[in-house]
Coordinates of C-alpha atoms in Angstrom, one line a residue:
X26 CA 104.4 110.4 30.1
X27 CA 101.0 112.7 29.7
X28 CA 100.6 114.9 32.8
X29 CA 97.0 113.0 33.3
X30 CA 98.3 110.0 33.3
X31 CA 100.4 110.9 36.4
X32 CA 98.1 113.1 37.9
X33 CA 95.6 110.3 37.8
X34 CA 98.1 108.1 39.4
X35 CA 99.9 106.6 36.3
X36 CA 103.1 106.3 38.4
X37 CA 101.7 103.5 40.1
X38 CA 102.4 100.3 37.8
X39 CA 99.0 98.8 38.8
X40 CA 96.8 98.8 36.5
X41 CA 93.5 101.1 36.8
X42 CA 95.3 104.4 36.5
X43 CA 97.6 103.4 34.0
X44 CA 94.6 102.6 31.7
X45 CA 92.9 105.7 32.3
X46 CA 96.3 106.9 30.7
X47 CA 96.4 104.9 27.8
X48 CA 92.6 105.2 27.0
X49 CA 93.0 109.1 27.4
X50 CA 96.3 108.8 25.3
X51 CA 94.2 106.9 22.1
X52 CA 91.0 109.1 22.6
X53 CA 91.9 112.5 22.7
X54 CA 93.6 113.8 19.7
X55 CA 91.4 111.4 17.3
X56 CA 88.0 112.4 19.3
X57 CA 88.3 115.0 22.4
X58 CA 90.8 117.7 20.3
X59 CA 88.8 118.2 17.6
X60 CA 85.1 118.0 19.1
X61 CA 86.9 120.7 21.6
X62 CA 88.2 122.7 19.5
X63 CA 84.8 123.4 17.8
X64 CA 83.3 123.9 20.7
X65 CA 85.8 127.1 21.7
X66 CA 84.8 128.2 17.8
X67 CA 80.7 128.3 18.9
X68 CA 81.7 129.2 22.2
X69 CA 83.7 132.2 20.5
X70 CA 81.0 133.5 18.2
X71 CA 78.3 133.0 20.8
X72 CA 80.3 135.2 23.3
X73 CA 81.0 138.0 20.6
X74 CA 76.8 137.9 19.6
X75 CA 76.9 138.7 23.6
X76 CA 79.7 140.9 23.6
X77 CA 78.2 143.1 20.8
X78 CA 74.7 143.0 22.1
X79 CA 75.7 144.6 25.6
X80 CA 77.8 147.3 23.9
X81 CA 74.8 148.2 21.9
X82 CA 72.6 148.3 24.3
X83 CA 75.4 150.2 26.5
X84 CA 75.8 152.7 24.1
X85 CA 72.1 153.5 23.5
X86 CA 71.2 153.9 26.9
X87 CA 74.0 156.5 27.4
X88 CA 72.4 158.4 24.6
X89 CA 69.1 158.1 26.1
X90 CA 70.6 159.7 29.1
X91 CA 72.8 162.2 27.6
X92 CA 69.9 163.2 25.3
X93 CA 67.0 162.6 28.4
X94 CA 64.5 160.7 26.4
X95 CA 61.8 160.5 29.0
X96 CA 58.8 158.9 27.6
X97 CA 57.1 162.0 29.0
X98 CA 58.7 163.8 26.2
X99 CA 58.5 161.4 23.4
X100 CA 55.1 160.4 23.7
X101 CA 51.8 162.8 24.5
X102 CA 51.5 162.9 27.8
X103 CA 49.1 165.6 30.3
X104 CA 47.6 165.0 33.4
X105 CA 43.5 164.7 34.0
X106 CA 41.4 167.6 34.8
X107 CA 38.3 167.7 36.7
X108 CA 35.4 168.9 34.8
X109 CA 32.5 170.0 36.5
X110 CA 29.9 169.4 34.0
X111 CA 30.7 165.9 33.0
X112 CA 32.2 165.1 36.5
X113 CA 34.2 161.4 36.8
X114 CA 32.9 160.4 33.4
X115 CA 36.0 161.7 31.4
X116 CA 38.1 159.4 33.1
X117 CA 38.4 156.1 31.5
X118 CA 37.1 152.8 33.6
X119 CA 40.1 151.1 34.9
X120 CA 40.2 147.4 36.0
X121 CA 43.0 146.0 38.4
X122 CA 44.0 142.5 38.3
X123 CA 45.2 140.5 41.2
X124 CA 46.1 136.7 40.8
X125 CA 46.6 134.9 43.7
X126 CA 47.4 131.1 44.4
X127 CA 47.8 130.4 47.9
X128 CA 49.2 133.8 49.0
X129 CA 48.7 133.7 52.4
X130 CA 51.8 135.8 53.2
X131 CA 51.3 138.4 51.0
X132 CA 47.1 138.9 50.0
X133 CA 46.9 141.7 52.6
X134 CA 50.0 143.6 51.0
X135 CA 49.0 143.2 47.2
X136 CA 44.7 143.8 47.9
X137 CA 45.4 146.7 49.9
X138 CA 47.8 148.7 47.8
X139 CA 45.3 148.2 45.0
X140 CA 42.5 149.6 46.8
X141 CA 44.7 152.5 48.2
X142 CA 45.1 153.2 44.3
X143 CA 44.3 157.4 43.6
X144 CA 41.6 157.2 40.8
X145 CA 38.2 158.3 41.1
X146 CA 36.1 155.4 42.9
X147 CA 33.6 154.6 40.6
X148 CA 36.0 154.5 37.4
X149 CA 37.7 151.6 38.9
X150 CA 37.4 148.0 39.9
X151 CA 39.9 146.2 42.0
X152 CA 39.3 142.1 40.5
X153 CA 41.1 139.2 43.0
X154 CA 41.3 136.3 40.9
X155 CA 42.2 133.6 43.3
X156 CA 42.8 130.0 42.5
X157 CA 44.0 129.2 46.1
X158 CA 43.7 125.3 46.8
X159 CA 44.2 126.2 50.5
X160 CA 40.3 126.8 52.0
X161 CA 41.9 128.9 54.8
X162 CA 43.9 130.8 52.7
X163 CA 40.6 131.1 50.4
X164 CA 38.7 132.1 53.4
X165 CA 41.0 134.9 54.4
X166 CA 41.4 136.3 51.2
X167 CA 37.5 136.6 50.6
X168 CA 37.4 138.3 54.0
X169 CA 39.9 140.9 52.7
X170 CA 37.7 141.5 49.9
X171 CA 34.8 142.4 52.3
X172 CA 36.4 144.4 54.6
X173 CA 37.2 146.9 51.4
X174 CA 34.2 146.0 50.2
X175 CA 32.6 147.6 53.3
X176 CA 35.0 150.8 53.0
X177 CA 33.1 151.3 49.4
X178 CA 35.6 150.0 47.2
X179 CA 34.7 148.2 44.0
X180 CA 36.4 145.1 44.5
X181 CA 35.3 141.8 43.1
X182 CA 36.8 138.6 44.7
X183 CA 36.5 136.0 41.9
X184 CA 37.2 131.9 42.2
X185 CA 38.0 129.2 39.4
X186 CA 36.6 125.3 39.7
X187 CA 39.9 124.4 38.4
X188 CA 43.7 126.0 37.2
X189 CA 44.0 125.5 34.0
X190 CA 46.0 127.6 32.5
X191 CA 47.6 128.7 35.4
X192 CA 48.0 132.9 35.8
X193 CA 47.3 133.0 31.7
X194 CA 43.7 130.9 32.8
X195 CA 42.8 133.2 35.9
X196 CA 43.5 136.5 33.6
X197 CA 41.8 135.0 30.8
X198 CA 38.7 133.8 32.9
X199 CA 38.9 137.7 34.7
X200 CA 38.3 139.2 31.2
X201 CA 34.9 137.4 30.7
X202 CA 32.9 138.7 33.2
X203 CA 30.1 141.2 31.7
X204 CA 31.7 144.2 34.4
X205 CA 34.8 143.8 32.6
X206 CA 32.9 145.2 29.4
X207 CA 33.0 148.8 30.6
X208 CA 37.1 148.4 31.3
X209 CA 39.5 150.3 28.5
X210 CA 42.4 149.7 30.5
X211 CA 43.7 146.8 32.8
X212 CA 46.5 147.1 35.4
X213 CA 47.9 144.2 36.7
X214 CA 49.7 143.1 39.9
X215 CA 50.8 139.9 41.4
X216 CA 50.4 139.2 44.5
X217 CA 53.4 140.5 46.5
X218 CA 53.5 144.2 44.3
X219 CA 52.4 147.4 46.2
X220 CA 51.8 150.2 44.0
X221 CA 52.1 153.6 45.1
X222 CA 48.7 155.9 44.8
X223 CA 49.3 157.2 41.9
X224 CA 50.5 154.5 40.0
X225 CA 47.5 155.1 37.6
X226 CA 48.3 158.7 37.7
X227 CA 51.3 158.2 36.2
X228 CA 50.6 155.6 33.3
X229 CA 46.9 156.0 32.0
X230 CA 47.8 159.3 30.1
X231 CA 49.9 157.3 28.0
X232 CA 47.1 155.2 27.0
X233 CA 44.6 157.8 26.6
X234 CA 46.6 160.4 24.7
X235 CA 48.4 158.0 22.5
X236 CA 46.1 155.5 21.0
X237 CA 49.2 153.5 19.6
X238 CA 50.3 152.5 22.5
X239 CA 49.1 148.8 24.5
X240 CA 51.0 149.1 27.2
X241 CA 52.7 150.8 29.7
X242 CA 55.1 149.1 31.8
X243 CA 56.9 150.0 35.4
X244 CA 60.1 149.4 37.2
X245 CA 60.4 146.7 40.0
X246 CA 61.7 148.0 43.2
X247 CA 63.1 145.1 45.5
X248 CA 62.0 145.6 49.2
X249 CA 64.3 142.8 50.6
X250 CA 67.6 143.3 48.7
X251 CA 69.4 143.6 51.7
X252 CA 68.1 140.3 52.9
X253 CA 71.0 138.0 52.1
X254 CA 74.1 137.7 49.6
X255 CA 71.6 136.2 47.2
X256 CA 68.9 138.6 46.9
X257 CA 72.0 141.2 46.2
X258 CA 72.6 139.0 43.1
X259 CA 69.2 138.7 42.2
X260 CA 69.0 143.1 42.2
X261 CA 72.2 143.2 40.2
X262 CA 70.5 140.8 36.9
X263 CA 67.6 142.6 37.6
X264 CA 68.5 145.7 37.7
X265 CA 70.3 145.6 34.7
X266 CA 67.0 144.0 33.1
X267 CA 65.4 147.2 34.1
X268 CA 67.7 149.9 33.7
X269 CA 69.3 149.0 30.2
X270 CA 67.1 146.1 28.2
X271 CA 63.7 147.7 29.0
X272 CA 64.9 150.9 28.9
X273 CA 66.6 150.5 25.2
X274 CA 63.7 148.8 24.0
X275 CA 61.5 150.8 24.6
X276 CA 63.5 154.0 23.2
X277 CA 64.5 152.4 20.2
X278 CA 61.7 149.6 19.0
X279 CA 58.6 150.8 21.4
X280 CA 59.0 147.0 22.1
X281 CA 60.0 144.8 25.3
X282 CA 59.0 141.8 27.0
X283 CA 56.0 142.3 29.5
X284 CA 57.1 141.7 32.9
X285 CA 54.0 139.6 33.7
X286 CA 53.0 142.5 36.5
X287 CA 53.5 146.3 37.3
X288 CA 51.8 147.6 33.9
X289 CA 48.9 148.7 32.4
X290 CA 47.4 147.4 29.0
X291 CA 44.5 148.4 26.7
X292 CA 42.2 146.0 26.5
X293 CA 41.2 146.6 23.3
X294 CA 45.0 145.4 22.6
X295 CA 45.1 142.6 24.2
X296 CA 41.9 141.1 22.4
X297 CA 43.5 141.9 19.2
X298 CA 46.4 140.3 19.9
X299 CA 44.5 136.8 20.5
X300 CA 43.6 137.6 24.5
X301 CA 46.0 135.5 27.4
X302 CA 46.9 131.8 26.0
X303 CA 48.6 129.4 28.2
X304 CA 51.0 127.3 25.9
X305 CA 54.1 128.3 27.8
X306 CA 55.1 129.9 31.0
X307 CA 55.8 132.7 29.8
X308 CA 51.9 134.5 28.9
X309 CA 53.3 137.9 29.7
X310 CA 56.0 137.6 26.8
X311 CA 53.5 135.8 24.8
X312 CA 51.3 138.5 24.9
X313 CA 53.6 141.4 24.3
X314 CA 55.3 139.6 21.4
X315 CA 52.0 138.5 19.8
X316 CA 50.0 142.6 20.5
X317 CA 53.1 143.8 18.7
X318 CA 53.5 141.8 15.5
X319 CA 49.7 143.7 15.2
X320 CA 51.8 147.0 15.6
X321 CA 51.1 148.2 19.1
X322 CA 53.7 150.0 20.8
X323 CA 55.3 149.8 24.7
X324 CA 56.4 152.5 26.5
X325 CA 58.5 151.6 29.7
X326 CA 58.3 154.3 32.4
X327 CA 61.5 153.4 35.0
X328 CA 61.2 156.5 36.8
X329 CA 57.9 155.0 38.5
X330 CA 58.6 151.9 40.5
X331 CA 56.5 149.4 42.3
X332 CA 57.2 147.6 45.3
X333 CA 57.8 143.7 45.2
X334 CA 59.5 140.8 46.9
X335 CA 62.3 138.7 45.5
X336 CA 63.2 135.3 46.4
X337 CA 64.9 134.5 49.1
X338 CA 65.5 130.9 49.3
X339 CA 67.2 129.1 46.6
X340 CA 64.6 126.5 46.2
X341 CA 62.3 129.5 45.0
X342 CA 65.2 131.0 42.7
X343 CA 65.9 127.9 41.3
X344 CA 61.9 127.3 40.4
X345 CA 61.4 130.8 39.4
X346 CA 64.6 130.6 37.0
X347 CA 63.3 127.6 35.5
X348 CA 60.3 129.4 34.5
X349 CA 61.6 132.3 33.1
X350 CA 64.5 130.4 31.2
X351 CA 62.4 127.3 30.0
X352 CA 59.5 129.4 28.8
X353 CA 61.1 132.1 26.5
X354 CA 63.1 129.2 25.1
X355 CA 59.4 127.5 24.3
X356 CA 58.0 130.7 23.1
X357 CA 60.4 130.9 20.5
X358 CA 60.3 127.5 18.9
X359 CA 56.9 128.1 19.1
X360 CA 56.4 131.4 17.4
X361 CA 59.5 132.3 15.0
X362 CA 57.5 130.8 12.0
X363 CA 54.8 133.6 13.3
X364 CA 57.5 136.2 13.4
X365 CA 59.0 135.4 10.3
X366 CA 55.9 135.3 8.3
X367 CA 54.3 138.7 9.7
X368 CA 53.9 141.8 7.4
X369 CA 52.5 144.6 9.9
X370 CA 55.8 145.5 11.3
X371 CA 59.5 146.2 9.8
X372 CA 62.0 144.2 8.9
X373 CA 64.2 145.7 11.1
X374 CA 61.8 145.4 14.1
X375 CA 61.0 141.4 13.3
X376 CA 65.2 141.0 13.1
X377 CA 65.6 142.5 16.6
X378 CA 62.4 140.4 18.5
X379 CA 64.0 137.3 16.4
X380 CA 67.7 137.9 16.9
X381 CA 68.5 140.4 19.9
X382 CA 65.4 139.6 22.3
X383 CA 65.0 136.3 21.9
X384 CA 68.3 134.5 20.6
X385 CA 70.9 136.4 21.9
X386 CA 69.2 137.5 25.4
X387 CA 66.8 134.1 25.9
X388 CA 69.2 131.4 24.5
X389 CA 73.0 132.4 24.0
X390 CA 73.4 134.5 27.0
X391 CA 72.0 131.5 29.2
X392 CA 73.7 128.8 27.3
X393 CA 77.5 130.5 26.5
X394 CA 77.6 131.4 29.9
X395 CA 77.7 127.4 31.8
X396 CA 78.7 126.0 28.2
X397 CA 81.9 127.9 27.6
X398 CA 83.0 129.0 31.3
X399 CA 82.0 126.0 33.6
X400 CA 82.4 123.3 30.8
X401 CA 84.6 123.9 27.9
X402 CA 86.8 126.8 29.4
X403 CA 87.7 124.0 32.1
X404 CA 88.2 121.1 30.0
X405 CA 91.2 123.0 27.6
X406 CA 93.2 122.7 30.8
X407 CA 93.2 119.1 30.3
X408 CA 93.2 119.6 26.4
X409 CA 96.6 121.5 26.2
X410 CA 96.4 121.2 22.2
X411 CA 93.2 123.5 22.3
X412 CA 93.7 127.4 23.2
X413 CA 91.3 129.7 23.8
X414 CA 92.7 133.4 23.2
X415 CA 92.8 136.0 25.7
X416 CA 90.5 138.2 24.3
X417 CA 87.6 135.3 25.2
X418 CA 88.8 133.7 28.5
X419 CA 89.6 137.4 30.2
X420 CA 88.6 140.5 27.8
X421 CA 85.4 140.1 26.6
X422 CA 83.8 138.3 29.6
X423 CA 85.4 141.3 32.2
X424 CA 83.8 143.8 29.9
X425 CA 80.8 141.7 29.8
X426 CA 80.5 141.6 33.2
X427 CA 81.3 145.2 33.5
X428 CA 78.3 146.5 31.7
X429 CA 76.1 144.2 33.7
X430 CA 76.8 145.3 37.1
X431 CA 76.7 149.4 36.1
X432 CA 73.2 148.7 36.5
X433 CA 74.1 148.4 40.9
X434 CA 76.5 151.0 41.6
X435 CA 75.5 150.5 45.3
X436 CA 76.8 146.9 44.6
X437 CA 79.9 146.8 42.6
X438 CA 81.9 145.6 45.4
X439 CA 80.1 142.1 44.8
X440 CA 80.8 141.8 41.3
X441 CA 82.9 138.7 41.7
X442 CA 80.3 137.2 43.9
X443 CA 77.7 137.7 41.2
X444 CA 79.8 136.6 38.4
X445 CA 80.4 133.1 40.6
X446 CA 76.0 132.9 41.5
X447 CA 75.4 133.3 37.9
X448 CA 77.8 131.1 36.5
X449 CA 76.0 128.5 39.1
X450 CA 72.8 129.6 38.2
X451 CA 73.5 129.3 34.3
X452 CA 73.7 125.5 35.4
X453 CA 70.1 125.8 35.6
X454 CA 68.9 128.4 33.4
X455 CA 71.0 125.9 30.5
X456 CA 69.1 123.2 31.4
X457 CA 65.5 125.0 31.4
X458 CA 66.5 126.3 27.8
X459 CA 67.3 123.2 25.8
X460 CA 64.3 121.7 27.8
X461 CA 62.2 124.7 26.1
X462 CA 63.9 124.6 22.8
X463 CA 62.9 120.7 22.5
X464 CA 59.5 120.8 24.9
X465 CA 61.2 118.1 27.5
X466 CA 59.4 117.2 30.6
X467 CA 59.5 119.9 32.5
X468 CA 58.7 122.4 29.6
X469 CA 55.2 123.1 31.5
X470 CA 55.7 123.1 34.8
X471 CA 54.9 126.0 37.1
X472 CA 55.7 126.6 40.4
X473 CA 54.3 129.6 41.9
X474 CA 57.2 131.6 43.5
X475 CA 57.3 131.3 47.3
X476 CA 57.1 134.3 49.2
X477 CA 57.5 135.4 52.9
X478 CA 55.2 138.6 52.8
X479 CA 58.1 141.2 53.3
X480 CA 56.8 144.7 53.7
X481 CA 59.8 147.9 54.2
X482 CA 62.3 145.4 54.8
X483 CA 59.9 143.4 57.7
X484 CA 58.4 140.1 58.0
X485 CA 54.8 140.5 58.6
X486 CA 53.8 139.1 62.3
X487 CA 51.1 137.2 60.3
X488 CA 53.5 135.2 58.0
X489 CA 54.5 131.6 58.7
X490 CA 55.5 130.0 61.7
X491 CA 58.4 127.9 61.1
X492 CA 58.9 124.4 62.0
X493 CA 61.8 122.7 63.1
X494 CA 64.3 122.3 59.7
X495 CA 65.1 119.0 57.7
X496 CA 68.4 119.4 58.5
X497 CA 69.4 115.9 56.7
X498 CA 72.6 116.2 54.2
X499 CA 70.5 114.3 51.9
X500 CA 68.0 117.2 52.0
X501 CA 70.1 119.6 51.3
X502 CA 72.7 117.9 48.7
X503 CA 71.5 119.4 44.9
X504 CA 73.2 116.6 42.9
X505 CA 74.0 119.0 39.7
X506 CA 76.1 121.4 41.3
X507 CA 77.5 118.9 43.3
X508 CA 79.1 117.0 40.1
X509 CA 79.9 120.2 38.4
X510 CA 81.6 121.2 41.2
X511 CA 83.8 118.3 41.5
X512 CA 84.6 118.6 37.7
X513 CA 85.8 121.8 37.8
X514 CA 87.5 121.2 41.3
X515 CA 89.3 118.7 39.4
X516 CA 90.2 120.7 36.8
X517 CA 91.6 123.1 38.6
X518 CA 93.5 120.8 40.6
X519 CA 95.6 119.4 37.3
X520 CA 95.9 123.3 36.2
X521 CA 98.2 124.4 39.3
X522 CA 100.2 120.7 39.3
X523 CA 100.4 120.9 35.2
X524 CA 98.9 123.7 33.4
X525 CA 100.3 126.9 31.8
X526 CA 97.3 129.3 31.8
X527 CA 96.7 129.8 35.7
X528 CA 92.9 129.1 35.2
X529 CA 93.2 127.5 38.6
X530 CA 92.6 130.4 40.1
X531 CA 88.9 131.0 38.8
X532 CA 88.6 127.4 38.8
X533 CA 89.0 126.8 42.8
X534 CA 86.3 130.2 43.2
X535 CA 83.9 128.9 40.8
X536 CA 83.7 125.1 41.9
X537 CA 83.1 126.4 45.7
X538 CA 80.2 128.6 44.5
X539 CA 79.0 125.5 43.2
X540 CA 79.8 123.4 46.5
X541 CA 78.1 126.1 48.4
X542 CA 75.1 126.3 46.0
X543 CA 75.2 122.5 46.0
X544 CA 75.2 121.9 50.2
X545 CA 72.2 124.5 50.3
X546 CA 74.1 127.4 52.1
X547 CA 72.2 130.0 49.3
X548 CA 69.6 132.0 50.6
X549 CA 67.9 132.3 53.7
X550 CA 66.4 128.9 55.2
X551 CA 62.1 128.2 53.9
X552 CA 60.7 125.3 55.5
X553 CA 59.1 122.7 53.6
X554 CA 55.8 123.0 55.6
X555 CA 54.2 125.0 57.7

């Protein structure tokens, strides 16, 4: 008899189990054997696209640091001099953007680091652009503005009737205003980053000495890592982001993704490029993708880094994810026509926006990841006719995985923890992507990512007061995980009574991350209101 028959009870003469049997019996070598088997094949070539990008990119950044490409020293780059005779005017007019929807835990941080910015005081406008719906929150924020107002800071508080558009519509509605016409340069900053003084110092010589370049973008440094097991996760993807993807691209193409905050453009680049459009939810990669098909260069600087908040419950991870999955998925159906059809850059340049940053990093990355390790990996244990070899199931994901956490030294020591998080979180990030690729409901939506207003590791005394929590299990239950969990629970279960490989052990691991994710014990605890 088949081993799922009796691990599904066929030893019991009744009837239900024994039909499961018998269905399963007729159904799998016909339909499940082959339909598996050429899922293993994509799964296969999708993880070796992977495998090979990460040893690229791997390889290159050790160069960069054996060879110590700075950008310092591959691009003009000299600090500004006073002159007496022409006095401020030989520095170029810099405009700081700040967009804000209901930020009331974090407006103080984010207004005042941008007015503590080192840069002569009338070559500089600080610009809050806030489309707060909240009238206290509006209130508070205008009152901010005055108070730096008063201390002879250049700072203009600006509101919408409406949020169209989202951040894309507030930047886009910042440019227009006739002040903005004396601006070469434009930094921007959501709401939770804190530059450091001299921020500016440190980037606008790029721009001015270099008139190739559009922008000039900064690390992130996380101020709540520390927070919980989760944020730790979050640093190690990030990281890696940082210290490897953006570091690569800009040393080999002069091209990466904009981070949406922490850099400085040319403004003369960006309205080339077509100015801020909202048609995904992803404007910052929209941007940077469409300024350089017109040929613009990016220099990443990761030596300078600027302070910021990650999320800290789930509910804002899993929202933030969404975003960043869904809409680079969107941008690409939207613009590889575009890509394909340009003649201002290289071949070789249009091959690596089309193939390395967007399809392997954006779409396979996300979608081999849940596909072939929480779905089809599990499913050959109860498909004993399909193998997948070695080299996939241990080899190439361990040194996979190995390249990513390099990134975190301080962290290593978690790398199976991360591995489970974002195998759970691929769940998601899955999901968001073939709703991008095919613009499905959510393709559009945009929650702004909750924050607690964290500043050197400490909860402002002016951030929220927390009520009592919904402590109900239906509140907390996140129906996705919980089936996925169960499925590979299962799985695992007819591995250790029947199977050969020993998956069970990764199986058991990986369907508790997902129980854990899926019973809301990620994260630190954020209230529903306040």
């Amino acid at each position: 008899m088949d081993p799922i028959s009796t691990f599904s009870g066929g030893r019991n003469a009744d009837g239900v189990s024994s039909q499961v049997g018998l269905i399963w019996q007729q159904a799998k070598s016909p339909l499940f054997v082959p339909i598996l088997k050429l899922l293993v094949t994509v799964c296969l070539g999708m993880s070796l696209m992977l495998f090979v990008e990460r040893l690229y990119m791997g390889i290159v950044i050790v160069l960069v640091k054996i060879f110590g490409r700075k950008p310092e020293k591959s691009y003009n780059w000299e600090p500004f001099k006073d002159d007496l005779e022409i006095g401020n005017s030989n520095y170029p007019m810099v405009l700081i953007q700040i967009p804000m929807y209901n930020e009331k835990e974090v407006y103080q941080l984010s207004i005042g680091a941008a007015c503590g910015l080192s840069w002569p005081s009338d070559r500089i406008i600080v610009q809050v652009l806030d489309d707060s719906t909240d009238p206290i929150t509006k209130n508070l924020v205008e009152m901010e503005c005055q108070r730096w107002r008063s201390k002879g800071i250049n700072i203009k508080y600006e509101i919408r009737n409406n949020r169209n558009g989202y951040k894309a519509g507030a930047l886009k509605e910042g440019m227009k205003h006739n002040y903005v016409k004396d601006c070469h340069f434009v930094a921007i900053f959501d709401a939770d980053f804190q530059p450091e003084p001299d921020f500016l110092w440190r980037t606008i010589p790029f721009l001015v000495h270099n008139p190739q370049i559009a922008l000039v973008q900064a690390r992130w440094k996380f101020v709540n890592a520390d927070e919980c097991l989760m944020t730790r996760m979050q640093e190690m993807s990030l990281d890696y982001h940082f210290t490897v993807e953006q570091e690569v691209g800009s040393s080999t193409y002069a091209f990466f993704g904009f981070n949406g905050t922490a850099g400085v453009w040319r403004i003369s680049a960006i309205n080339e490029a077509g100015g801020w459009k909202d048609r995904t939810t992803v404007e910052d990669m929209d941007l940077a993708v469409r300024a350089s098909l017109k040929g613009w260069k990016f220099v990443y600087v990761g030596d300078l880094k600027v302070k910021n908040e990650l999320p800290s419950s789930f509910k804002a991870y899993r929202y933030q994810q969404h975003r960043w999955s869904c809409g680079p998925a969107n941008l690409f159906r939207k613009m590889i026509k575009e890509i394909i059809r340009n003649n201002k850059v290289t071949v070789w340049k249009k091959v690596h926006v089309i193939y390395s940053f967007f399809f392997v990093r954006k779409i396979v990355a996300h979608i081999v990841t849940f596909i072939f390790y929480c779905v089809v990996l599990p499913t050959t244990v109860l498909v004993p006719e399909v193998q997948v070899p070695k080299w996939a199931a241990v080899y190439i994901p361990t040194t996979i995985t190995l390249l990513n956490a390099v990134g975190t030294p301080r962290s290593l020591h978690l790398v199976v923890f991360w591995i489970l998080f974002e195998n759970v979180m691929s769940l998601h990030r899955t999901k968001a992507t073939f709703i991008g690729l095919f613009e499905a409901g959510r393709v559009n939506e945009w929650v702004v990512t909750e924050k607690l207003g964290i500043s050197n590791n400490k909860l402002l005394p002016s951030t929220k007061s927390f009520n009592k929590p919904n402590t109900t299990i239906l509140h907390k239950i996140h129906l996705l995980e919980l089936m996925v969990g169960a499925y590979l629970f299962f799985c695992g279960c007819y591995d250790f009574a029947f199977g050969i490989n020993h998956y069970f052990i990764y199986l058991f691991f990986q369907s508790l991350a997902f129980f854990i994710a899926a019973f809301g014990y990620v994260g630190t605890f954020v209230p529903n209101s306040y």
